[in-house]
Short mmCIF file of C-alpha atoms and ligand atoms in Angstrom, two decimals:
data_model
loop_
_atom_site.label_atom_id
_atom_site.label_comp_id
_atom_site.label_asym_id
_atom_site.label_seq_id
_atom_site.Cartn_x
_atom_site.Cartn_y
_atom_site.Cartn_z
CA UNK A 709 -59.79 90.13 -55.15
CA UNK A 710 -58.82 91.55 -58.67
CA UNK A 711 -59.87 95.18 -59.12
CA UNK A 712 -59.85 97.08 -62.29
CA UNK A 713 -61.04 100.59 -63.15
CA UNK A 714 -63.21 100.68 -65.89
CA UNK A 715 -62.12 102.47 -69.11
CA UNK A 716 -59.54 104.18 -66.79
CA UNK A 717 -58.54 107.17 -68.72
CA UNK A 718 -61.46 108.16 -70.00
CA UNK A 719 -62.90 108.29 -66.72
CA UNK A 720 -60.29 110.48 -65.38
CA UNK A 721 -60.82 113.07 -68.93
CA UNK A 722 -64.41 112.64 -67.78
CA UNK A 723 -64.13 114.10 -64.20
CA UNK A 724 -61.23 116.76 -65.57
CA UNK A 725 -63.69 117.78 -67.82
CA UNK A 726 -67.35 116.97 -66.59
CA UNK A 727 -68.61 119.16 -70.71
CA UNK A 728 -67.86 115.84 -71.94
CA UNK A 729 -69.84 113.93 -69.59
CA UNK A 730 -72.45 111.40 -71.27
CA UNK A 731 -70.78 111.85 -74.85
CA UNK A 732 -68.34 109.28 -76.78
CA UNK A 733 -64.84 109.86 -75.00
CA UNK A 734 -61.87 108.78 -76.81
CA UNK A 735 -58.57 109.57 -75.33
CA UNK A 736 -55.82 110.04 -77.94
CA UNK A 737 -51.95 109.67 -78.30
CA UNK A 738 -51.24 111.60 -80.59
CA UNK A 739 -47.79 111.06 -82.47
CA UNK A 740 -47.28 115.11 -83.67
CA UNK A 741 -46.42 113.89 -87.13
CA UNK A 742 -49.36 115.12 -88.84
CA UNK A 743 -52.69 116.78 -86.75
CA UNK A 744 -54.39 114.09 -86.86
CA UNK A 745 -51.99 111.20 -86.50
CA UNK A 746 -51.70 108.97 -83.35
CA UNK A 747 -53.66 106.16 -81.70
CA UNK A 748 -56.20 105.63 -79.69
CA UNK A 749 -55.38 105.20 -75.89
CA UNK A 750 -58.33 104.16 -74.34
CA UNK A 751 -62.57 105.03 -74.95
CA UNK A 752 -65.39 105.28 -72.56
CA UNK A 753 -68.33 102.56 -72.92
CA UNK A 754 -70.29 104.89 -74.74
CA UNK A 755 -67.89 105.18 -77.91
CA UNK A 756 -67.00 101.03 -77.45
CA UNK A 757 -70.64 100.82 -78.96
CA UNK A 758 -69.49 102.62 -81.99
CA UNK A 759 -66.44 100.12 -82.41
CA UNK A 760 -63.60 102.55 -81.01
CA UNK A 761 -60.83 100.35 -79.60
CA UNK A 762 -57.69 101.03 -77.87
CA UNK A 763 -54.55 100.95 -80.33
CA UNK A 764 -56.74 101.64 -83.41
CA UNK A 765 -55.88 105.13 -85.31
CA UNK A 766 -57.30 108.10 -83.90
CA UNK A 767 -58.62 108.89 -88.13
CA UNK A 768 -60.56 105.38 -87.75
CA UNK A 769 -62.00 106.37 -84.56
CA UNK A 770 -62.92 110.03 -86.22
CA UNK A 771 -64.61 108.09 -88.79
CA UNK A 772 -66.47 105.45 -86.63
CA UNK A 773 -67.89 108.63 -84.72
CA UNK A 774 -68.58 111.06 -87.89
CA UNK A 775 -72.32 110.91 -86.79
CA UNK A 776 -71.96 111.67 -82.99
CA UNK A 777 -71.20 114.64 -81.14
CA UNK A 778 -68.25 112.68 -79.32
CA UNK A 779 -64.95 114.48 -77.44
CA UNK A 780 -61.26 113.58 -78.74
CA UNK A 781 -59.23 114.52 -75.78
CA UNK A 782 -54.96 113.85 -75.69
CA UNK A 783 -53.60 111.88 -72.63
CA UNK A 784 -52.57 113.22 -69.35
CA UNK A 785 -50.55 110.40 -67.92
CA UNK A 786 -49.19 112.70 -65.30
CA UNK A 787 -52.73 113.49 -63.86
CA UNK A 788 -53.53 109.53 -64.43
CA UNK A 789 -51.44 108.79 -62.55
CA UNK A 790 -52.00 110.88 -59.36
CA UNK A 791 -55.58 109.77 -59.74
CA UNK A 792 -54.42 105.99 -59.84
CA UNK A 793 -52.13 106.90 -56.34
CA UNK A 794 -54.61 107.83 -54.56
CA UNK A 795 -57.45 104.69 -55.51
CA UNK A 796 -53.75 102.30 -54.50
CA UNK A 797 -54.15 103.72 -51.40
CA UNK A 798 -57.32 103.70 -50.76
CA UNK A 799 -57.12 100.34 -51.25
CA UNK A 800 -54.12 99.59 -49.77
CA UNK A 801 -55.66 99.92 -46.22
CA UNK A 802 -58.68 97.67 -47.48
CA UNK A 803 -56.52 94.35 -47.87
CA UNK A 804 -54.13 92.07 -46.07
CA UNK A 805 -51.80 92.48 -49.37
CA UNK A 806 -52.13 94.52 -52.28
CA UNK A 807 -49.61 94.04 -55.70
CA UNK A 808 -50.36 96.89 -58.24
CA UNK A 809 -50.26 94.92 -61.44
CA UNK A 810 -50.75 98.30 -64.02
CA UNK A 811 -51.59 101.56 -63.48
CA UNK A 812 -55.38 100.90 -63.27
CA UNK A 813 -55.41 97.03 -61.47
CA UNK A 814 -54.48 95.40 -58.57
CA UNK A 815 -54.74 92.25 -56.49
CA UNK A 816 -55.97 92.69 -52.69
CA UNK A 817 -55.23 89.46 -50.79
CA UNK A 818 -58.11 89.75 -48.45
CA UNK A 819 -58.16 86.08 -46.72
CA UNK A 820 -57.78 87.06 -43.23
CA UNK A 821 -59.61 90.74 -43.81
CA UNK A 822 -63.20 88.19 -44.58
CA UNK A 823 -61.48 85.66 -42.39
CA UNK A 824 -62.18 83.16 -45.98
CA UNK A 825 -65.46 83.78 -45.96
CA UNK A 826 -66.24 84.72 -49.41
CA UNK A 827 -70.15 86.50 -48.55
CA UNK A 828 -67.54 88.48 -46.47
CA UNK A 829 -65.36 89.04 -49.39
CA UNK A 830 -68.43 89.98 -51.64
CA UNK A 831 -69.46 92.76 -49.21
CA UNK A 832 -65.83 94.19 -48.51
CA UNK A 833 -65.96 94.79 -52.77
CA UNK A 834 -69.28 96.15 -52.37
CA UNK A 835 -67.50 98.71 -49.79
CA UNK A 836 -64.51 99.53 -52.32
CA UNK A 837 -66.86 100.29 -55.31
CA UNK A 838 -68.61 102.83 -53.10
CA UNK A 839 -65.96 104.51 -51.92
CA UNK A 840 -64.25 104.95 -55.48
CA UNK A 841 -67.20 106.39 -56.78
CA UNK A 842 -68.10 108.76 -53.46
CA UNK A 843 -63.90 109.49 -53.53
CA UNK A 844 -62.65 109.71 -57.09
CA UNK A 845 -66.78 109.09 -59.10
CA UNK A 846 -65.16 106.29 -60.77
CA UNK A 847 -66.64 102.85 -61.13
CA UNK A 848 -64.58 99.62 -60.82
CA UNK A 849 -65.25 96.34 -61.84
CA UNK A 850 -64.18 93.39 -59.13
CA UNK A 851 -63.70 89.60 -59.31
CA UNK A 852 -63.37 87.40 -56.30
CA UNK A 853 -62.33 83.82 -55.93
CA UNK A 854 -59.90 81.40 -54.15
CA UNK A 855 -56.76 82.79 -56.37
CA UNK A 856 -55.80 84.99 -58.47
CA UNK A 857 -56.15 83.70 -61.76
CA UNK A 858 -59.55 83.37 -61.26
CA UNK A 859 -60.02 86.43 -59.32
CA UNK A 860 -58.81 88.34 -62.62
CA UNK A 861 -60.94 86.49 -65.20
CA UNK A 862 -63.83 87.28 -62.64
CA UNK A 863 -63.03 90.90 -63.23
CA UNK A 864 -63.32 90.91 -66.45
CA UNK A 865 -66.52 89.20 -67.27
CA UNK A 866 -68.88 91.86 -66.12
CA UNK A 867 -67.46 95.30 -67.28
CA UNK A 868 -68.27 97.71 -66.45
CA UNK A 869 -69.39 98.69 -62.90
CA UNK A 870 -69.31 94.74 -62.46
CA UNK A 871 -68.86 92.10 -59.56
CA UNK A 872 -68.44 88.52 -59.56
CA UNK A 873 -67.69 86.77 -56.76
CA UNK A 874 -66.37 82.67 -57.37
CA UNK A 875 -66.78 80.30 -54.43
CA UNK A 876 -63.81 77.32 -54.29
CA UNK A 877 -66.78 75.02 -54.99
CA UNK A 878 -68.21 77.14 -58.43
CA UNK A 879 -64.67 77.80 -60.25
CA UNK A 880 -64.93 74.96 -62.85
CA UNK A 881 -68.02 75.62 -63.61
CA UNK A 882 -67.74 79.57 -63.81
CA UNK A 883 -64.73 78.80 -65.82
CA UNK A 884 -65.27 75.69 -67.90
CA UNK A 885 -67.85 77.73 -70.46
CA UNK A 886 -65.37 80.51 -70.92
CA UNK A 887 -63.54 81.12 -74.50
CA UNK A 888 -59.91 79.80 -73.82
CA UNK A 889 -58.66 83.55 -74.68
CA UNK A 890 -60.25 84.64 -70.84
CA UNK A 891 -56.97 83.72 -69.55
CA UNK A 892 -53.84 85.77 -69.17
CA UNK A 893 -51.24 85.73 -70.96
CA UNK A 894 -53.75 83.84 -73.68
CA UNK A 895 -53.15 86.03 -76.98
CA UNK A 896 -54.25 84.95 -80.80
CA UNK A 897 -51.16 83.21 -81.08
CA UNK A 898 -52.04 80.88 -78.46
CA UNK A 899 -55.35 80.42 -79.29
CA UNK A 900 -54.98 79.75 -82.68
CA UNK A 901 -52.80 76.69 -81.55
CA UNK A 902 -55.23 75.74 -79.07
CA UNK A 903 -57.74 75.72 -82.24
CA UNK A 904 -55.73 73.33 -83.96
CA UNK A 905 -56.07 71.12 -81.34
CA UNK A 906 -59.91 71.71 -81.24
CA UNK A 907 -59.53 73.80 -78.15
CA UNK A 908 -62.04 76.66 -77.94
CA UNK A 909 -63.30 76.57 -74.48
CA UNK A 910 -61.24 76.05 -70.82
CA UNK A 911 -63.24 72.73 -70.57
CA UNK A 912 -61.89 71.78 -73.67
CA UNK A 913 -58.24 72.89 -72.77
CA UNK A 914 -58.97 71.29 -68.87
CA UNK A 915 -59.32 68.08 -71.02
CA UNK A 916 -55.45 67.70 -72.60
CA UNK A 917 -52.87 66.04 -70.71
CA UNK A 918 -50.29 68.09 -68.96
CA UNK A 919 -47.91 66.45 -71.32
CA UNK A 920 -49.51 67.57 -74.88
CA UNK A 921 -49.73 70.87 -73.06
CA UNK A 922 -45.98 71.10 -71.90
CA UNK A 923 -45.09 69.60 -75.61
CA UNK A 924 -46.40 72.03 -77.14
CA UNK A 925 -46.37 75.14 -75.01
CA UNK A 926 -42.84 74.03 -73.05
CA UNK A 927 -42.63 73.19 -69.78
CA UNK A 928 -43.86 77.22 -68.08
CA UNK A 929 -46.67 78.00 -70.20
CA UNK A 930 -47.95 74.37 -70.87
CA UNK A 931 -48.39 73.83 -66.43
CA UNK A 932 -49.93 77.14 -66.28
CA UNK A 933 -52.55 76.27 -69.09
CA UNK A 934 -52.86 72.90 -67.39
CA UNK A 935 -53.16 74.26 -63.67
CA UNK A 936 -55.36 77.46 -64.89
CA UNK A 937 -57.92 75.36 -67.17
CA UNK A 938 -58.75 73.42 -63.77
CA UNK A 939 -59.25 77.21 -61.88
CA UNK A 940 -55.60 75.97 -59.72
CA UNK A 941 -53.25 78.93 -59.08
CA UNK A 942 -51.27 79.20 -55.44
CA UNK A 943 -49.18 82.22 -57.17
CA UNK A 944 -49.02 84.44 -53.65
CA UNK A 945 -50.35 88.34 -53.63
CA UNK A 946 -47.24 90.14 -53.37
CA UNK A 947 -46.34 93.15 -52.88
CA UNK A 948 -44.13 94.73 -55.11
CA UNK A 949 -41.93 97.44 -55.32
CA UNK A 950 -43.18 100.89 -56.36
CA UNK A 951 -40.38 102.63 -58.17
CA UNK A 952 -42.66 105.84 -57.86
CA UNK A 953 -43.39 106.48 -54.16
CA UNK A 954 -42.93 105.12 -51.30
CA UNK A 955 -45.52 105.56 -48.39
CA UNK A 956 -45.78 104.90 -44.64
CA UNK A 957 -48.90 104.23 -42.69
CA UNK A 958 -50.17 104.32 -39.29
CA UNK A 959 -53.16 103.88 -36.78
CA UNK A 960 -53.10 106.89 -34.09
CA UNK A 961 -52.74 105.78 -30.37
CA UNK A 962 -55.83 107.54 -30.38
CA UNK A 963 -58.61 109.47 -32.44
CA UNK A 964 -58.32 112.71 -32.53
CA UNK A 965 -57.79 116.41 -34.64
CA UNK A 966 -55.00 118.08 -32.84
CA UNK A 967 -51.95 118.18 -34.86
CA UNK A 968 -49.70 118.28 -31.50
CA UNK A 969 -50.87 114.66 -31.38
CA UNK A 970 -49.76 113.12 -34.59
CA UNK A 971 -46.25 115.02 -34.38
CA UNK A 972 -44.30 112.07 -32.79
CA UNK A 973 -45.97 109.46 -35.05
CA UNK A 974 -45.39 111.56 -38.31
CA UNK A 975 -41.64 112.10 -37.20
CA UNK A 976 -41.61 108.02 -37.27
CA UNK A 977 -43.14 107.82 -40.02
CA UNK A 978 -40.35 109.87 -41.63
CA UNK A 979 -37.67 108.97 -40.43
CA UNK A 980 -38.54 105.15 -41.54
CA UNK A 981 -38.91 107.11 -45.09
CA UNK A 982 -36.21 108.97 -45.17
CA UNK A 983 -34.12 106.09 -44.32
CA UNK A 984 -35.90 104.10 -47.43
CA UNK A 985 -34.88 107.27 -49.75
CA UNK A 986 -31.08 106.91 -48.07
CA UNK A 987 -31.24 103.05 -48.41
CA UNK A 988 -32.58 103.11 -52.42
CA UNK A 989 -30.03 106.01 -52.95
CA UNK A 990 -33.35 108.00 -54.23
CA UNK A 991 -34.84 111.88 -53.84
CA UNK A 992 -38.70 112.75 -53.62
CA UNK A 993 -39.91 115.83 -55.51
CA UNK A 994 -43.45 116.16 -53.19
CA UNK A 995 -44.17 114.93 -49.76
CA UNK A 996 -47.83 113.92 -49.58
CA UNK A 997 -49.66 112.97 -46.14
CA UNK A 998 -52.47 110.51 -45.95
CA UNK A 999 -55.12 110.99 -43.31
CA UNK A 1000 -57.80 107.80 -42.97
CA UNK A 1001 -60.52 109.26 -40.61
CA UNK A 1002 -62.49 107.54 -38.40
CA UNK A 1003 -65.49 106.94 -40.94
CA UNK A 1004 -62.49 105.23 -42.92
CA UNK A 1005 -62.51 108.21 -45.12
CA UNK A 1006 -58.83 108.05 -47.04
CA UNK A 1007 -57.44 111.60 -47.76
CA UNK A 1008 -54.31 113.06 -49.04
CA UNK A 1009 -52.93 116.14 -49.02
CA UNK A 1010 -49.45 117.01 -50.88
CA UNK A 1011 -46.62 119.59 -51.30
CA UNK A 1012 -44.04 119.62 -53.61
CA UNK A 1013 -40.62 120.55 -52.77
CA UNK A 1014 -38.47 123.16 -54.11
CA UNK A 1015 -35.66 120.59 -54.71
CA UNK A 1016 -35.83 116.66 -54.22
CA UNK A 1017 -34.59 115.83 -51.38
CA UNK A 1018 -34.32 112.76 -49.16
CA UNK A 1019 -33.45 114.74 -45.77
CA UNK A 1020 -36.13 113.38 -42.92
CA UNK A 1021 -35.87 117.34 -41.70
CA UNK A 1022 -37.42 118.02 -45.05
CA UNK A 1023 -40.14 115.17 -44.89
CA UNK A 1024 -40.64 115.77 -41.08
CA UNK A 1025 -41.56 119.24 -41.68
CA UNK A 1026 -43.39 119.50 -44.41
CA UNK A 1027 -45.73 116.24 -43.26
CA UNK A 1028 -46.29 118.38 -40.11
CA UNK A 1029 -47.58 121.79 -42.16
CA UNK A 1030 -49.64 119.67 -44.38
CA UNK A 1031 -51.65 117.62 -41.52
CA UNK A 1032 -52.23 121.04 -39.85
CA UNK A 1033 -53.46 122.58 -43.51
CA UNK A 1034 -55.61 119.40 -43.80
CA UNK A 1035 -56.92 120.05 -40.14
CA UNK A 1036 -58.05 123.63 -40.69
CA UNK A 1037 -59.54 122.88 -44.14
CA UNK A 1038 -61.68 119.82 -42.53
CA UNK A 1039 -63.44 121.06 -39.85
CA UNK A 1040 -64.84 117.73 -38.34
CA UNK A 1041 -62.06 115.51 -39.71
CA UNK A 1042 -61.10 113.41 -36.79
CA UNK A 1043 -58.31 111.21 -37.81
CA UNK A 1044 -58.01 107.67 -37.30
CA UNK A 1045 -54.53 106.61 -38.86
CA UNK A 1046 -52.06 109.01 -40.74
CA UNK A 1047 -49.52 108.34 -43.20
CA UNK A 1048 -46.76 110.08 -45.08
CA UNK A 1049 -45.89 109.58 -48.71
CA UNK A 1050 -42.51 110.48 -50.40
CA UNK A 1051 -43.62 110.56 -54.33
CA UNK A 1052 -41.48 111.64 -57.72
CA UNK A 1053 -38.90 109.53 -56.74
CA UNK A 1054 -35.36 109.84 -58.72
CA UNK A 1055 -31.84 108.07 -58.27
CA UNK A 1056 -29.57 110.70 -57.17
CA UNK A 1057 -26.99 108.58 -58.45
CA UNK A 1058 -26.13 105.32 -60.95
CA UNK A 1059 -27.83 105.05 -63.99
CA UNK A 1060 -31.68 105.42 -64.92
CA UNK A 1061 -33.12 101.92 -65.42
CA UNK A 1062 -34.38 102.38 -69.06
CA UNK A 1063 -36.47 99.41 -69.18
CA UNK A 1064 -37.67 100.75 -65.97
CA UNK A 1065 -38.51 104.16 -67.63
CA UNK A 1066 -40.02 103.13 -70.50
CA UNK A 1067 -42.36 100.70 -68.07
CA UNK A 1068 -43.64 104.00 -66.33
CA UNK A 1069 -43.66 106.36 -69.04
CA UNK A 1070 -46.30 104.94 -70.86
N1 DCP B 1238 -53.99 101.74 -72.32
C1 DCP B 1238 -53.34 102.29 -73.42
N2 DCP B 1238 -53.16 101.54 -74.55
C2 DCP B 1238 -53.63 100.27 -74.63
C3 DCP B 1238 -54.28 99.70 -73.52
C4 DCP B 1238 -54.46 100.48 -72.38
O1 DCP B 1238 -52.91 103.44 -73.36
N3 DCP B 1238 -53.45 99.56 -75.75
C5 DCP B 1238 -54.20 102.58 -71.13
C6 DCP B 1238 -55.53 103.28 -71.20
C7 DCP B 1238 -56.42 102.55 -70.24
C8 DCP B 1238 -55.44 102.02 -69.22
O2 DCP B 1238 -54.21 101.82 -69.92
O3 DCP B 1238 -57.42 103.39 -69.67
C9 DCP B 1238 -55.89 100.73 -68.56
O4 DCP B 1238 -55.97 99.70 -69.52
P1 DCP B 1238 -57.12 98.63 -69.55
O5 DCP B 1238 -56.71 97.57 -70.50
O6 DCP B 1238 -57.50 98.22 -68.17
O7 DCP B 1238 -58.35 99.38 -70.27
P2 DCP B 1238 -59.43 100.39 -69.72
O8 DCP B 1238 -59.29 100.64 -68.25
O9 DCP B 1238 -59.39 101.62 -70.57
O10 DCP B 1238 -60.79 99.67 -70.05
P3 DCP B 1238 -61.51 98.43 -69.32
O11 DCP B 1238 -62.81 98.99 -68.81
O12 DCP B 1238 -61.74 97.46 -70.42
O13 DCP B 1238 -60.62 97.93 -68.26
CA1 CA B 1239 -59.20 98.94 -66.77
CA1 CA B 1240 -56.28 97.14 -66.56
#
């Protein structure tokens, strides 16, 4: 499964600031050079009708919208982000596998959760795009199919709010129609080759021999074009790192909504944290916990800390006054699994990554 929010940002501006609900949303980066100045970031559906792109300049998209009452608003990453945590984890606990791929998208492996059946599948996606609206009121669109190649082009082609779900037996034909620029990692440059070669469509590109491909694309790209145009991809979900946060998660002996009884699992749940922090040589700023109830509710509650730390004293404790806040606040919260997340991450010591930094920093 290949999830991706729809017009991510301006969703989140849209919920921050439901005034602008229903108008034009474009959400800026502004440079600081002159008022105006900067790019566009992202735009809601309703200002894509008036042409508004991401990367065009903000004094194009001004112009595009001169005749509608539409909202400029600058981007939060910081808030984006915690928005984008918390939809990871709720989907997280939905999949066999999950690998975040950006801040907005993310593969769920899901084989043995539908146990391959893909009706299964289609119904499990149905589930996620409910709960993202009921949790965070954003829509989502999801593709399905037997890899992820296709499961990403699948997301794509009905944006937004879509679904499309590819059986093993219907990939060539879902794909063989599509414009050969559907697939990733397929940008003009590509494509204009491919035109040369009178290559427009992935039928068209399914038709070349793997060795015109790897001739002209060298041997990496050229097998991926050859394996992708015929919907074949075993690249495995996997996991990866998350140089933000790390998070532990697990199901309760039993149900229940006395703190008393999560106290020895949250202890285990931080020490395996704290020793994470220890063995990446890396401080948290807040401590979050995350409390799935038994109606498979995801919640999270966090704190942040007056210094990072990495102590499991520190996590222990504040993971315990947080599930007991959570518990008071929710009166009829009975909790099914709980989890403990150490976010704001920082080396305490080496060198900052700067590739690394300018990956996450926008
Ligand atoms: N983004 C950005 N600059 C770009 C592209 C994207 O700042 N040139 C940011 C804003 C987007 C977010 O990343 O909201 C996710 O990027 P997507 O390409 O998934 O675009 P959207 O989620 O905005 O729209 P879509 O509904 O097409 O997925
Ligand atoms: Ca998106
Ligand atoms: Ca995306």
């Amino acid at each position: 499964m290949h999830v991706d929010l729809d017009s991510f940002y301006a969703q989140c501006e849209e919920n921050a600031n439901p005034s602008i609900k229903g108008k034009p949303v474009v959400v800026c980066v502004y440079s600081g050079r002159t008022e105006e100045s900067g790019a566009v970031s992202t735009a809601n559906y309703q200002a894509r009708k008036y042409g508004v792109r991401a990367g065009i300049p903000i004094v194009r998209a001004k112009k595009l919208l001169e005749s509608v009452d539409a909202a400029f608003v600058p981007m939060n990453h910081q808030y984006y982000e915690e928005v984008s945590e918390r939809i990871i984890d709720t989907l997280r606990v939905q999949c066999d596998t999950l690998e975040q791929t950006s801040i907005d998208e993310a593969f769920l492996d899901v084989t043995r959760r539908c146990d391959v059946n893909f009706e299964t599948a289609r119904e499990m996606a149905i589930e996620i795009k409910q709960q993202l609206r009921t949790q965070e009121n954003v829509t989502c669109s999801i593709g399905v199919g037997p890899n992820k190649v296709t499961a990403k082009i699948a997301s794509d082609q009905s944006k937004p709010d879509g679904l499309v779900v590819v059986k093993p037996e219907e990939v060539t034909s879902f794909l063989f129609p599509l414009p050969v620029n559907r697939i990733p990692g397929v940008g003009v440059k590509a494509e204009e080759k491919l035109a040369t070669l009178q290559v427009a469509t992935i039928a068209q590109l399914s038709s070349l021999s793997k060795s015109v491909l790897t001739e002209t694309y060298g041997k990496s790209l050229g097998s991926y074009l050859y394996g992708t145009s015929r919907g074949e991809d075993d690249e495995p979900v996997k996991e990866r790192e998350q140089p933000t946060q790390f998070s532990r998660i697990a199901t309760l002996k039993q149900n229940t909504r006395l703190p008393e009884e999560t106290f020895k699992l949250l202890t285990e749940l931080s020490q395996s944290l704290a020793d994470r922090l220890k063995q990446e040589g890396m401080t948290c700023k807040s401590v979050a916990i995350i409390a799935i109830l038994t109606d498979l509710s995801l919640h999270t509650k966090s704190r942040s800390l007056e210094a990072p730390a990495s102590s499991e004293q520190m996590i222990e404790t504040t993971a315990k006054d947080l599930i007991q806040e959570f518990l008071e606040a929710n009166r009829e919260a009975f909790l099914r699994r709980v989890g403990v997340k150490a976010s704001g991450l920082s080396k305490t010591t080496g060198q900052t990554n700067i590739s690394k930094f300018l990956n996450t920093s926008l």
